[in-house]
Amino acid sequence: MNLISYPDRAVQAEQLAQLVASELQGAIQIKAKATAAFAGGTTPVLFFEALAKQALDWSKIAFTLTDERQVDPSNERSNARLLQTHLLGGLQPAASFQSLYQAAQTAADLDNLASQLQENFLPLDSVVLGMGNDGHFASLFPQASNLELGLDPNNSTILLEIRAPDLPEARISLSLAALLQAKHLHLLITSADKHQLLEQAQANLAASQPRQWPIEALLQQAGDKLTIHYAP
C-alpha cells in the first residue's frame, strides 16, 4: 500500500487524473483498449472533471462504476448520472459506458450483467474507489447483506446485490475479488476524519484485531497494488 498526500483537493484531483490517464494510455498501447471503474458520490467529482480534460483516445476506453444505487439513471442519487454530468457528458459518443442499473433486478439479470463485465471489462485497468465515514468502499457497507461474500477475496462472484438497514434502496456492487483483479487500484479520500479512520484500520490490521470496517479487507488484500490519495 502506498500513500500520497496532497495540499488540497484540487491538486489531488489533477494529479490523480494525470496518473489514471497514464494508466489508461498504457493499457491502450498494450491491448488497444482500456477499462476503468469509478466510485460515485461527491468525493470524485473534481477528479472526474480533471480526467475529462486529459488527452486520450476516448473511443478506446470503456467505463463502468464500482457500485450503483438501483434508481433510475435520471434520479439525482444515480451514480451513472453523476458520471455522465462530470465526465462522460463531454466524451460521448466516443467513450463507452456500462451501467450497473438493473430495472428488473432479477437474479438472471444480475448474472447477465456479471457476464458482460467479465467478458468486456475484467480485469480492469484502473479503479478509483472512495471510502465512507463508516469504512465502506464500493457498496460493501457494514451490516450489509452479502458482505462476507463481497469481501471474500477467493470467491468467484464479481457482482452482488447489496441491501443494508440504513440504505433506502438496493445497490449493485463489484466484489472485492473483482476489484483485486485490477491492474491499478486507487483509494481517494478527503477529510481528517476519514484519514483517522484509515489509520485506525491499519493499526487494527497490524495488531491482528477482528475486522471493524470493510475497508480493512481492501487494505489487507490489495497490498502494493493499492495507492491511497489523501487531501484534507
mmCIF file with all atom_site columns, C-alpha atoms in Angstrom:
data_model
loop_
_atom_site.group_PDB
_atom_site.id
_atom_site.type_symbol
_atom_site.label_atom_id
_atom_site.label_alt_id
_atom_site.label_comp_id
_atom_site.label_asym_id
_atom_site.label_entity_id
_atom_site.label_seq_id
_atom_site.pdbx_PDB_ins_code
_atom_site.Cartn_x
_atom_site.Cartn_y
_atom_site.Cartn_z
_atom_site.occupancy
_atom_site.B_iso_or_equiv
_atom_site.pdbx_formal_charge
_atom_site.auth_seq_id
_atom_site.auth_comp_id
_atom_site.auth_asym_id
_atom_site.auth_atom_id
_atom_site.pdbx_PDB_model_num
ATOM 1   C CA . MET A 1 1   ? 0.000   0.000   0.000   1.00 0.00 ? 1   MET A CA 1
ATOM 2   C CA . ASN A 1 2   ? 1.236   3.441   -0.931  1.00 0.00 ? 2   ASN A CA 1
ATOM 3   C CA . LEU A 1 3   ? 0.029   6.775   0.469   1.00 0.00 ? 3   LEU A CA 1
ATOM 4   C CA . ILE A 1 4   ? 0.233   10.083  -1.380  1.00 0.00 ? 4   ILE A CA 1
ATOM 5   C CA . SER A 1 5   ? -0.768  13.250  0.486   1.00 0.00 ? 5   SER A CA 1
ATOM 6   C CA . TYR A 1 6   ? -1.775  16.417  -1.347  1.00 0.00 ? 6   TYR A CA 1
ATOM 7   C CA . PRO A 1 7   ? -2.013  20.014  -0.112  1.00 0.00 ? 7   PRO A CA 1
ATOM 8   C CA . ASP A 1 8   ? -5.619  20.369  -1.271  1.00 0.00 ? 8   ASP A CA 1
ATOM 9   C CA . ARG A 1 9   ? -8.374  18.602  -3.200  1.00 0.00 ? 9   ARG A CA 1
ATOM 10  C CA . ALA A 1 10  ? -7.784  20.455  -6.464  1.00 0.00 ? 10  ALA A CA 1
ATOM 11  C CA . VAL A 1 11  ? -4.174  19.269  -6.632  1.00 0.00 ? 11  VAL A CA 1
ATOM 12  C CA . GLN A 1 12  ? -5.281  15.785  -5.594  1.00 0.00 ? 12  GLN A CA 1
ATOM 13  C CA . ALA A 1 13  ? -7.822  15.627  -8.414  1.00 0.00 ? 13  ALA A CA 1
ATOM 14  C CA . GLU A 1 14  ? -5.440  16.919  -11.072 1.00 0.00 ? 14  GLU A CA 1
ATOM 15  C CA . GLN A 1 15  ? -2.559  14.633  -10.184 1.00 0.00 ? 15  GLN A CA 1
ATOM 16  C CA . LEU A 1 16  ? -4.775  11.570  -9.823  1.00 0.00 ? 16  LEU A CA 1
ATOM 17  C CA . ALA A 1 17  ? -6.344  12.360  -13.208 1.00 0.00 ? 17  ALA A CA 1
ATOM 18  C CA . GLN A 1 18  ? -2.908  12.511  -14.805 1.00 0.00 ? 18  GLN A CA 1
ATOM 19  C CA . LEU A 1 19  ? -1.941  9.214   -13.179 1.00 0.00 ? 19  LEU A CA 1
ATOM 20  C CA . VAL A 1 20  ? -5.114  7.411   -14.255 1.00 0.00 ? 20  VAL A CA 1
ATOM 21  C CA . ALA A 1 21  ? -4.792  8.840   -17.768 1.00 0.00 ? 21  ALA A CA 1
ATOM 22  C CA . SER A 1 22  ? -1.271  7.416   -17.924 1.00 0.00 ? 22  SER A CA 1
ATOM 23  C CA . GLU A 1 23  ? -2.548  4.011   -16.804 1.00 0.00 ? 23  GLU A CA 1
ATOM 24  C CA . LEU A 1 24  ? -5.297  4.016   -19.412 1.00 0.00 ? 24  LEU A CA 1
ATOM 25  C CA . GLN A 1 25  ? -2.902  5.122   -22.128 1.00 0.00 ? 25  GLN A CA 1
ATOM 26  C CA . GLY A 1 26  ? -0.537  2.334   -21.144 1.00 0.00 ? 26  GLY A CA 1
ATOM 27  C CA . ALA A 1 27  ? -3.327  -0.225  -21.451 1.00 0.00 ? 27  ALA A CA 1
ATOM 28  C CA . ILE A 1 28  ? -4.286  1.124   -24.883 1.00 0.00 ? 28  ILE A CA 1
ATOM 29  C CA . GLN A 1 29  ? -0.705  0.772   -26.087 1.00 0.00 ? 29  GLN A CA 1
ATOM 30  C CA . ILE A 1 30  ? -0.585  -2.851  -24.945 1.00 0.00 ? 30  ILE A CA 1
ATOM 31  C CA . LYS A 1 31  ? -4.023  -4.156  -25.946 1.00 0.00 ? 31  LYS A CA 1
ATOM 32  C CA . ALA A 1 32  ? -5.633  -1.345  -27.982 1.00 0.00 ? 32  ALA A CA 1
ATOM 33  C CA . LYS A 1 33  ? -8.303  -0.727  -25.333 1.00 0.00 ? 33  LYS A CA 1
ATOM 34  C CA . ALA A 1 34  ? -8.675  0.201   -21.675 1.00 0.00 ? 34  ALA A CA 1
ATOM 35  C CA . THR A 1 35  ? -11.284 -0.270  -18.968 1.00 0.00 ? 35  THR A CA 1
ATOM 36  C CA . ALA A 1 36  ? -11.930 1.692   -15.797 1.00 0.00 ? 36  ALA A CA 1
ATOM 37  C CA . ALA A 1 37  ? -14.368 1.623   -12.893 1.00 0.00 ? 37  ALA A CA 1
ATOM 38  C CA . PHE A 1 38  ? -15.005 4.620   -10.674 1.00 0.00 ? 38  PHE A CA 1
ATOM 39  C CA . ALA A 1 39  ? -16.864 5.251   -7.439  1.00 0.00 ? 39  ALA A CA 1
ATOM 40  C CA . GLY A 1 40  ? -19.826 7.575   -7.205  1.00 0.00 ? 40  GLY A CA 1
ATOM 41  C CA . GLY A 1 41  ? -20.588 10.122  -4.521  1.00 0.00 ? 41  GLY A CA 1
ATOM 42  C CA . THR A 1 42  ? -19.356 13.683  -4.247  1.00 0.00 ? 42  THR A CA 1
ATOM 43  C CA . THR A 1 43  ? -15.685 12.968  -3.465  1.00 0.00 ? 43  THR A CA 1
ATOM 44  C CA . PRO A 1 44  ? -14.542 12.061  -7.012  1.00 0.00 ? 44  PRO A CA 1
ATOM 45  C CA . VAL A 1 45  ? -16.299 14.933  -8.826  1.00 0.00 ? 45  VAL A CA 1
ATOM 46  C CA . LEU A 1 46  ? -13.164 17.084  -9.120  1.00 0.00 ? 46  LEU A CA 1
ATOM 47  C CA . PHE A 1 47  ? -11.247 14.030  -10.324 1.00 0.00 ? 47  PHE A CA 1
ATOM 48  C CA . PHE A 1 48  ? -13.889 13.323  -12.997 1.00 0.00 ? 48  PHE A CA 1
ATOM 49  C CA . GLU A 1 49  ? -13.688 16.877  -14.276 1.00 0.00 ? 49  GLU A CA 1
ATOM 50  C CA . ALA A 1 50  ? -9.886  16.792  -14.358 1.00 0.00 ? 50  ALA A CA 1
ATOM 51  C CA . LEU A 1 51  ? -9.838  13.436  -16.151 1.00 0.00 ? 51  LEU A CA 1
ATOM 52  C CA . ALA A 1 52  ? -12.224 14.723  -18.829 1.00 0.00 ? 52  ALA A CA 1
ATOM 53  C CA . LYS A 1 53  ? -9.560  17.274  -19.799 1.00 0.00 ? 53  LYS A CA 1
ATOM 54  C CA . GLN A 1 54  ? -6.850  14.684  -20.404 1.00 0.00 ? 54  GLN A CA 1
ATOM 55  C CA . ALA A 1 55  ? -5.718  13.974  -23.968 1.00 0.00 ? 55  ALA A CA 1
ATOM 56  C CA . LEU A 1 56  ? -6.796  10.369  -24.529 1.00 0.00 ? 56  LEU A CA 1
ATOM 57  C CA . ASP A 1 57  ? -8.348  8.360   -27.339 1.00 0.00 ? 57  ASP A CA 1
ATOM 58  C CA . TRP A 1 58  ? -11.687 8.033   -25.589 1.00 0.00 ? 58  TRP A CA 1
ATOM 59  C CA . SER A 1 59  ? -13.042 5.708   -28.276 1.00 0.00 ? 59  SER A CA 1
ATOM 60  C CA . LYS A 1 60  ? -10.754 3.006   -26.871 1.00 0.00 ? 60  LYS A CA 1
ATOM 61  C CA . ILE A 1 61  ? -11.839 3.405   -23.249 1.00 0.00 ? 61  ILE A CA 1
ATOM 62  C CA . ALA A 1 62  ? -14.836 1.753   -21.599 1.00 0.00 ? 62  ALA A CA 1
ATOM 63  C CA . PHE A 1 63  ? -16.096 2.975   -18.236 1.00 0.00 ? 63  PHE A CA 1
ATOM 64  C CA . THR A 1 64  ? -18.266 1.430   -15.571 1.00 0.00 ? 64  THR A CA 1
ATOM 65  C CA . LEU A 1 65  ? -18.953 2.029   -11.878 1.00 0.00 ? 65  LEU A CA 1
ATOM 66  C CA . THR A 1 66  ? -17.716 0.236   -8.797  1.00 0.00 ? 66  THR A CA 1
ATOM 67  C CA . ASP A 1 67  ? -21.284 0.284   -7.490  1.00 0.00 ? 67  ASP A CA 1
ATOM 68  C CA . GLU A 1 68  ? -24.686 1.770   -8.193  1.00 0.00 ? 68  GLU A CA 1
ATOM 69  C CA . ARG A 1 69  ? -27.900 2.581   -6.401  1.00 0.00 ? 69  ARG A CA 1
ATOM 70  C CA . GLN A 1 70  ? -30.827 0.820   -8.026  1.00 0.00 ? 70  GLN A CA 1
ATOM 71  C CA . VAL A 1 71  ? -32.566 4.027   -9.024  1.00 0.00 ? 71  VAL A CA 1
ATOM 72  C CA . ASP A 1 72  ? -33.432 5.300   -12.473 1.00 0.00 ? 72  ASP A CA 1
ATOM 73  C CA . PRO A 1 73  ? -30.444 6.971   -14.199 1.00 0.00 ? 73  PRO A CA 1
ATOM 74  C CA . SER A 1 74  ? -32.367 10.247  -14.190 1.00 0.00 ? 74  SER A CA 1
ATOM 75  C CA . ASN A 1 75  ? -32.548 10.182  -10.377 1.00 0.00 ? 75  ASN A CA 1
ATOM 76  C CA . GLU A 1 76  ? -30.226 12.648  -8.646  1.00 0.00 ? 76  GLU A CA 1
ATOM 77  C CA . ARG A 1 77  ? -28.931 9.777   -6.465  1.00 0.00 ? 77  ARG A CA 1
ATOM 78  C CA . SER A 1 78  ? -27.759 7.815   -9.502  1.00 0.00 ? 78  SER A CA 1
ATOM 79  C CA . ASN A 1 79  ? -24.002 7.340   -9.772  1.00 0.00 ? 79  ASN A CA 1
ATOM 80  C CA . ALA A 1 80  ? -24.402 6.984   -13.533 1.00 0.00 ? 80  ALA A CA 1
ATOM 81  C CA . ARG A 1 81  ? -25.972 10.429  -13.648 1.00 0.00 ? 81  ARG A CA 1
ATOM 82  C CA . LEU A 1 82  ? -23.051 11.825  -11.645 1.00 0.00 ? 82  LEU A CA 1
ATOM 83  C CA . LEU A 1 83  ? -20.521 10.263  -14.015 1.00 0.00 ? 83  LEU A CA 1
ATOM 84  C CA . GLN A 1 84  ? -22.478 11.473  -17.029 1.00 0.00 ? 84  GLN A CA 1
ATOM 85  C CA . THR A 1 85  ? -22.591 15.025  -15.691 1.00 0.00 ? 85  THR A CA 1
ATOM 86  C CA . HIS A 1 86  ? -18.961 15.390  -14.675 1.00 0.00 ? 86  HIS A CA 1
ATOM 87  C CA . LEU A 1 87  ? -17.054 13.069  -17.012 1.00 0.00 ? 87  LEU A CA 1
ATOM 88  C CA . LEU A 1 88  ? -18.892 11.284  -19.793 1.00 0.00 ? 88  LEU A CA 1
ATOM 89  C CA . GLY A 1 89  ? -21.070 14.141  -20.994 1.00 0.00 ? 89  GLY A CA 1
ATOM 90  C CA . GLY A 1 90  ? -18.249 15.752  -22.913 1.00 0.00 ? 90  GLY A CA 1
ATOM 91  C CA . LEU A 1 91  ? -16.696 12.490  -24.102 1.00 0.00 ? 91  LEU A CA 1
ATOM 92  C CA . GLN A 1 92  ? -19.576 10.557  -25.625 1.00 0.00 ? 92  GLN A CA 1
ATOM 93  C CA . PRO A 1 93  ? -20.253 9.103   -28.114 1.00 0.00 ? 93  PRO A CA 1
ATOM 94  C CA . ALA A 1 94  ? -16.522 8.328   -28.196 1.00 0.00 ? 94  ALA A CA 1
ATOM 95  C CA . ALA A 1 95  ? -16.230 6.798   -24.719 1.00 0.00 ? 95  ALA A CA 1
ATOM 96  C CA . SER A 1 96  ? -18.469 3.847   -23.862 1.00 0.00 ? 96  SER A CA 1
ATOM 97  C CA . PHE A 1 97  ? -20.218 3.218   -20.557 1.00 0.00 ? 97  PHE A CA 1
ATOM 98  C CA . GLN A 1 98  ? -21.640 0.083   -18.941 1.00 0.00 ? 98  GLN A CA 1
ATOM 99  C CA . SER A 1 99  ? -24.387 0.860   -16.455 1.00 0.00 ? 99  SER A CA 1
ATOM 100 C CA . LEU A 1 100 ? -24.932 -1.261  -13.351 1.00 0.00 ? 100 LEU A CA 1
ATOM 101 C CA . TYR A 1 101 ? -28.577 -0.221  -13.100 1.00 0.00 ? 101 TYR A CA 1
ATOM 102 C CA . GLN A 1 102 ? -30.935 -3.177  -13.446 1.00 0.00 ? 102 GLN A CA 1
ATOM 103 C CA . ALA A 1 103 ? -34.580 -2.213  -13.849 1.00 0.00 ? 103 ALA A CA 1
ATOM 104 C CA . ALA A 1 104 ? -35.900 -5.741  -13.292 1.00 0.00 ? 104 ALA A CA 1
ATOM 105 C CA . GLN A 1 105 ? -33.419 -6.661  -10.539 1.00 0.00 ? 105 GLN A CA 1
ATOM 106 C CA . THR A 1 106 ? -33.799 -10.407 -11.103 1.00 0.00 ? 106 THR A CA 1
ATOM 107 C CA . ALA A 1 107 ? -31.085 -12.958 -10.413 1.00 0.00 ? 107 ALA A CA 1
ATOM 108 C CA . ALA A 1 108 ? -30.892 -13.728 -14.130 1.00 0.00 ? 108 ALA A CA 1
ATOM 109 C CA . ASP A 1 109 ? -30.403 -10.040 -14.942 1.00 0.00 ? 109 ASP A CA 1
ATOM 110 C CA . LEU A 1 110 ? -27.597 -9.815  -12.410 1.00 0.00 ? 110 LEU A CA 1
ATOM 111 C CA . ASP A 1 111 ? -25.929 -12.916 -13.841 1.00 0.00 ? 111 ASP A CA 1
ATOM 112 C CA . ASN A 1 112 ? -26.151 -11.491 -17.359 1.00 0.00 ? 112 ASN A CA 1
ATOM 113 C CA . LEU A 1 113 ? -24.641 -8.206  -16.236 1.00 0.00 ? 113 LEU A CA 1
ATOM 114 C CA . ALA A 1 114 ? -21.843 -10.030 -14.433 1.00 0.00 ? 114 ALA A CA 1
ATOM 115 C CA . SER A 1 115 ? -21.120 -11.995 -17.610 1.00 0.00 ? 115 SER A CA 1
ATOM 116 C CA . GLN A 1 116 ? -20.909 -8.767  -19.619 1.00 0.00 ? 116 GLN A CA 1
ATOM 117 C CA . LEU A 1 117 ? -18.480 -7.276  -17.131 1.00 0.00 ? 117 LEU A CA 1
ATOM 118 C CA . GLN A 1 118 ? -16.394 -10.433 -17.060 1.00 0.00 ? 118 GLN A CA 1
ATOM 119 C CA . GLU A 1 119 ? -16.157 -10.525 -20.842 1.00 0.00 ? 119 GLU A CA 1
ATOM 120 C CA . ASN A 1 120 ? -15.715 -6.831  -21.599 1.00 0.00 ? 120 ASN A CA 1
ATOM 121 C CA . PHE A 1 121 ? -14.128 -5.231  -18.527 1.00 0.00 ? 121 PHE A CA 1
ATOM 122 C CA . LEU A 1 122 ? -12.245 -7.612  -16.277 1.00 0.00 ? 122 LEU A CA 1
ATOM 123 C CA . PRO A 1 123 ? -9.529  -7.385  -15.311 1.00 0.00 ? 123 PRO A CA 1
ATOM 124 C CA . LEU A 1 124 ? -9.978  -3.637  -15.012 1.00 0.00 ? 124 LEU A CA 1
ATOM 125 C CA . ASP A 1 125 ? -7.044  -1.441  -15.925 1.00 0.00 ? 125 ASP A CA 1
ATOM 126 C CA . SER A 1 126 ? -7.758  1.337   -13.441 1.00 0.00 ? 126 SER A CA 1
ATOM 127 C CA . VAL A 1 127 ? -10.105 1.569   -10.459 1.00 0.00 ? 127 VAL A CA 1
ATOM 128 C CA . VAL A 1 128 ? -10.760 4.618   -8.294  1.00 0.00 ? 128 VAL A CA 1
ATOM 129 C CA . LEU A 1 129 ? -12.602 3.858   -5.065  1.00 0.00 ? 129 LEU A CA 1
ATOM 130 C CA . GLY A 1 130 ? -13.940 6.091   -2.352  1.00 0.00 ? 130 GLY A CA 1
ATOM 131 C CA . MET A 1 131 ? -14.479 5.385   1.337   1.00 0.00 ? 131 MET A CA 1
ATOM 132 C CA . GLY A 1 132 ? -17.363 6.375   3.572   1.00 0.00 ? 132 GLY A CA 1
ATOM 133 C CA . ASN A 1 133 ? -17.222 7.566   7.162   1.00 0.00 ? 133 ASN A CA 1
ATOM 134 C CA . ASP A 1 134 ? -18.402 4.084   8.153   1.00 0.00 ? 134 ASP A CA 1
ATOM 135 C CA . GLY A 1 135 ? -15.430 2.443   6.449   1.00 0.00 ? 135 GLY A CA 1
ATOM 136 C CA . HIS A 1 136 ? -17.318 1.111   3.429   1.00 0.00 ? 136 HIS A CA 1
ATOM 137 C CA . PHE A 1 137 ? -15.981 1.039   -0.113  1.00 0.00 ? 137 PHE A CA 1
ATOM 138 C CA . ALA A 1 138 ? -17.950 0.362   -3.292  1.00 0.00 ? 138 ALA A CA 1
ATOM 139 C CA . SER A 1 139 ? -21.297 -0.626  -1.724  1.00 0.00 ? 139 SER A CA 1
ATOM 140 C CA . LEU A 1 140 ? -19.746 -3.036  0.742   1.00 0.00 ? 140 LEU A CA 1
ATOM 141 C CA . PHE A 1 141 ? -21.279 -1.499  3.852   1.00 0.00 ? 141 PHE A CA 1
ATOM 142 C CA . PRO A 1 142 ? -21.030 -2.683  7.453   1.00 0.00 ? 142 PRO A CA 1
ATOM 143 C CA . GLN A 1 143 ? -24.046 -4.861  8.285   1.00 0.00 ? 143 GLN A CA 1
ATOM 144 C CA . ALA A 1 144 ? -24.894 -5.239  4.586   1.00 0.00 ? 144 ALA A CA 1
ATOM 145 C CA . SER A 1 145 ? -26.371 -8.393  3.155   1.00 0.00 ? 145 SER A CA 1
ATOM 146 C CA . ASN A 1 146 ? -23.793 -10.448 1.264   1.00 0.00 ? 146 ASN A CA 1
ATOM 147 C CA . LEU A 1 147 ? -20.966 -8.543  2.987   1.00 0.00 ? 147 LEU A CA 1
ATOM 148 C CA . GLU A 1 148 ? -18.871 -11.608 3.777   1.00 0.00 ? 148 GLU A CA 1
ATOM 149 C CA . LEU A 1 149 ? -19.274 -12.885 0.226   1.00 0.00 ? 149 LEU A CA 1
ATOM 150 C CA . GLY A 1 150 ? -18.429 -9.450  -1.108  1.00 0.00 ? 150 GLY A CA 1
ATOM 151 C CA . LEU A 1 151 ? -15.247 -9.251  0.976   1.00 0.00 ? 151 LEU A CA 1
ATOM 152 C CA . ASP A 1 152 ? -14.072 -12.811 0.292   1.00 0.00 ? 152 ASP A CA 1
ATOM 153 C CA . PRO A 1 153 ? -11.027 -12.437 -1.982  1.00 0.00 ? 153 PRO A CA 1
ATOM 154 C CA . ASN A 1 154 ? -11.324 -16.040 -3.156  1.00 0.00 ? 154 ASN A CA 1
ATOM 155 C CA . ASN A 1 155 ? -14.938 -16.173 -4.313  1.00 0.00 ? 155 ASN A CA 1
ATOM 156 C CA . SER A 1 156 ? -15.865 -16.219 -7.991  1.00 0.00 ? 156 SER A CA 1
ATOM 157 C CA . THR A 1 157 ? -18.763 -13.778 -7.615  1.00 0.00 ? 157 THR A CA 1
ATOM 158 C CA . ILE A 1 158 ? -17.890 -10.460 -9.227  1.00 0.00 ? 158 ILE A CA 1
ATOM 159 C CA . LEU A 1 159 ? -21.199 -8.634  -8.776  1.00 0.00 ? 159 LEU A CA 1
ATOM 160 C CA . LEU A 1 160 ? -23.593 -8.603  -5.835  1.00 0.00 ? 160 LEU A CA 1
ATOM 161 C CA . GLU A 1 161 ? -26.908 -7.115  -4.841  1.00 0.00 ? 161 GLU A CA 1
ATOM 162 C CA . ILE A 1 162 ? -26.415 -5.268  -1.564  1.00 0.00 ? 162 ILE A CA 1
ATOM 163 C CA . ARG A 1 163 ? -29.043 -4.318  0.982   1.00 0.00 ? 163 ARG A CA 1
ATOM 164 C CA . ALA A 1 164 ? -28.449 -2.746  4.375   1.00 0.00 ? 164 ALA A CA 1
ATOM 165 C CA . PRO A 1 165 ? -30.707 -1.385  7.138   1.00 0.00 ? 165 PRO A CA 1
ATOM 166 C CA . ASP A 1 166 ? -29.705 2.237   6.552   1.00 0.00 ? 166 ASP A CA 1
ATOM 167 C CA . LEU A 1 167 ? -29.850 2.157   2.735   1.00 0.00 ? 167 LEU A CA 1
ATOM 168 C CA . PRO A 1 168 ? -33.072 3.469   1.154   1.00 0.00 ? 168 PRO A CA 1
ATOM 169 C CA . GLU A 1 169 ? -32.636 1.294   -1.947  1.00 0.00 ? 169 GLU A CA 1
ATOM 170 C CA . ALA A 1 170 ? -30.834 -1.831  -3.074  1.00 0.00 ? 170 ALA A CA 1
ATOM 171 C CA . ARG A 1 171 ? -27.406 -1.452  -4.630  1.00 0.00 ? 171 ARG A CA 1
ATOM 172 C CA . ILE A 1 172 ? -25.267 -3.381  -7.052  1.00 0.00 ? 172 ILE A CA 1
ATOM 173 C CA . SER A 1 173 ? -21.585 -3.621  -6.195  1.00 0.00 ? 173 SER A CA 1
ATOM 174 C CA . LEU A 1 174 ? -18.426 -5.128  -7.558  1.00 0.00 ? 174 LEU A CA 1
ATOM 175 C CA . SER A 1 175 ? -16.949 -7.623  -5.123  1.00 0.00 ? 175 SER A CA 1
ATOM 176 C CA . LEU A 1 176 ? -13.538 -7.282  -3.550  1.00 0.00 ? 176 LEU A CA 1
ATOM 177 C CA . ALA A 1 177 ? -12.446 -10.282 -5.617  1.00 0.00 ? 177 ALA A CA 1
ATOM 178 C CA . ALA A 1 178 ? -13.341 -8.446  -8.831  1.00 0.00 ? 178 ALA A CA 1
ATOM 179 C CA . LEU A 1 179 ? -11.627 -5.252  -7.684  1.00 0.00 ? 179 LEU A CA 1
ATOM 180 C CA . LEU A 1 180 ? -8.449  -7.122  -6.769  1.00 0.00 ? 180 LEU A CA 1
ATOM 181 C CA . GLN A 1 181 ? -8.114  -8.270  -10.370 1.00 0.00 ? 181 GLN A CA 1
ATOM 182 C CA . ALA A 1 182 ? -7.495  -4.654  -11.420 1.00 0.00 ? 182 ALA A CA 1
ATOM 183 C CA . LYS A 1 183 ? -4.041  -3.677  -12.601 1.00 0.00 ? 183 LYS A CA 1
ATOM 184 C CA . HIS A 1 184 ? -4.175  -0.366  -10.703 1.00 0.00 ? 184 HIS A CA 1
ATOM 185 C CA . LEU A 1 185 ? -6.233  0.361   -7.572  1.00 0.00 ? 185 LEU A CA 1
ATOM 186 C CA . HIS A 1 186 ? -6.675  3.837   -6.114  1.00 0.00 ? 186 HIS A CA 1
ATOM 187 C CA . LEU A 1 187 ? -8.468  4.937   -2.947  1.00 0.00 ? 187 LEU A CA 1
ATOM 188 C CA . LEU A 1 188 ? -9.497  8.594   -2.950  1.00 0.00 ? 188 LEU A CA 1
ATOM 189 C CA . ILE A 1 189 ? -10.153 10.065  0.488   1.00 0.00 ? 189 ILE A CA 1
ATOM 190 C CA . THR A 1 190 ? -10.734 13.552  1.817   1.00 0.00 ? 190 THR A CA 1
ATOM 191 C CA . SER A 1 191 ? -11.191 14.966  5.342   1.00 0.00 ? 191 SER A CA 1
ATOM 192 C CA . ALA A 1 192 ? -9.278  14.383  8.544   1.00 0.00 ? 192 ALA A CA 1
ATOM 193 C CA . ASP A 1 193 ? -11.998 12.066  9.871   1.00 0.00 ? 193 ASP A CA 1
ATOM 194 C CA . LYS A 1 194 ? -11.540 9.593   7.027   1.00 0.00 ? 194 LYS A CA 1
ATOM 195 C CA . HIS A 1 195 ? -7.774  9.780   7.326   1.00 0.00 ? 195 HIS A CA 1
ATOM 196 C CA . GLN A 1 196 ? -8.056  8.981   11.028  1.00 0.00 ? 196 GLN A CA 1
ATOM 197 C CA . LEU A 1 197 ? -10.356 6.030   10.297  1.00 0.00 ? 197 LEU A CA 1
ATOM 198 C CA . LEU A 1 198 ? -7.883  4.745   7.731   1.00 0.00 ? 198 LEU A CA 1
ATOM 199 C CA . GLU A 1 199 ? -5.018  4.972   10.222  1.00 0.00 ? 199 GLU A CA 1
ATOM 200 C CA . GLN A 1 200 ? -7.065  3.082   12.804  1.00 0.00 ? 200 GLN A CA 1
ATOM 201 C CA . ALA A 1 201 ? -7.906  0.416   10.223  1.00 0.00 ? 201 ALA A CA 1
ATOM 202 C CA . GLN A 1 202 ? -4.206  -0.013  9.503   1.00 0.00 ? 202 GLN A CA 1
ATOM 203 C CA . ALA A 1 203 ? -3.480  -0.243  13.225  1.00 0.00 ? 203 ALA A CA 1
ATOM 204 C CA . ASN A 1 204 ? -6.172  -2.911  13.609  1.00 0.00 ? 204 ASN A CA 1
ATOM 205 C CA . LEU A 1 205 ? -4.565  -4.964  10.859  1.00 0.00 ? 205 LEU A CA 1
ATOM 206 C CA . ALA A 1 206 ? -1.096  -4.569  12.334  1.00 0.00 ? 206 ALA A CA 1
ATOM 207 C CA . ALA A 1 207 ? -2.407  -5.801  15.692  1.00 0.00 ? 207 ALA A CA 1
ATOM 208 C CA . SER A 1 208 ? -4.386  -8.663  14.088  1.00 0.00 ? 208 SER A CA 1
ATOM 209 C CA . GLN A 1 209 ? -7.609  -7.315  15.590  1.00 0.00 ? 209 GLN A CA 1
ATOM 210 C CA . PRO A 1 210 ? -11.038 -8.546  14.429  1.00 0.00 ? 210 PRO A CA 1
ATOM 211 C CA . ARG A 1 211 ? -12.253 -6.598  11.426  1.00 0.00 ? 211 ARG A CA 1
ATOM 212 C CA . GLN A 1 212 ? -14.028 -3.386  12.437  1.00 0.00 ? 212 GLN A CA 1
ATOM 213 C CA . TRP A 1 213 ? -14.669 -1.865  8.989   1.00 0.00 ? 213 TRP A CA 1
ATOM 214 C CA . PRO A 1 214 ? -14.954 -3.285  5.461   1.00 0.00 ? 214 PRO A CA 1
ATOM 215 C CA . ILE A 1 215 ? -12.038 -1.114  4.305   1.00 0.00 ? 215 ILE A CA 1
ATOM 216 C CA . GLU A 1 216 ? -9.700  -3.328  6.332   1.00 0.00 ? 216 GLU A CA 1
ATOM 217 C CA . ALA A 1 217 ? -10.316 -6.185  3.897   1.00 0.00 ? 217 ALA A CA 1
ATOM 218 C CA . LEU A 1 218 ? -9.221  -3.994  0.992   1.00 0.00 ? 218 LEU A CA 1
ATOM 219 C CA . LEU A 1 219 ? -6.102  -2.796  2.813   1.00 0.00 ? 219 LEU A CA 1
ATOM 220 C CA . GLN A 1 220 ? -5.191  -6.334  3.787   1.00 0.00 ? 220 GLN A CA 1
ATOM 221 C CA . GLN A 1 221 ? -5.685  -7.937  0.387   1.00 0.00 ? 221 GLN A CA 1
ATOM 222 C CA . ALA A 1 222 ? -4.616  -5.254  -2.089  1.00 0.00 ? 222 ALA A CA 1
ATOM 223 C CA . GLY A 1 223 ? -1.083  -4.745  -0.807  1.00 0.00 ? 223 GLY A CA 1
ATOM 224 C CA . ASP A 1 224 ? 1.209   -2.669  -3.001  1.00 0.00 ? 224 ASP A CA 1
ATOM 225 C CA . LYS A 1 225 ? -1.360  -2.619  -5.796  1.00 0.00 ? 225 LYS A CA 1
ATOM 226 C CA . LEU A 1 226 ? -3.327  -0.033  -3.789  1.00 0.00 ? 226 LEU A CA 1
ATOM 227 C CA . THR A 1 227 ? -2.429  3.653   -3.740  1.00 0.00 ? 227 THR A CA 1
ATOM 228 C CA . ILE A 1 228 ? -4.226  5.921   -1.277  1.00 0.00 ? 228 ILE A CA 1
ATOM 229 C CA . HIS A 1 229 ? -4.666  9.548   -2.305  1.00 0.00 ? 229 HIS A CA 1
ATOM 230 C CA . TYR A 1 230 ? -5.402  11.847  0.637   1.00 0.00 ? 230 TYR A CA 1
ATOM 231 C CA . ALA A 1 231 ? -6.220  15.543  0.769   1.00 0.00 ? 231 ALA A CA 1
ATOM 232 C CA . PRO A 1 232 ? -7.616  17.423  3.775   1.00 0.00 ? 232 PRO A CA 1
#
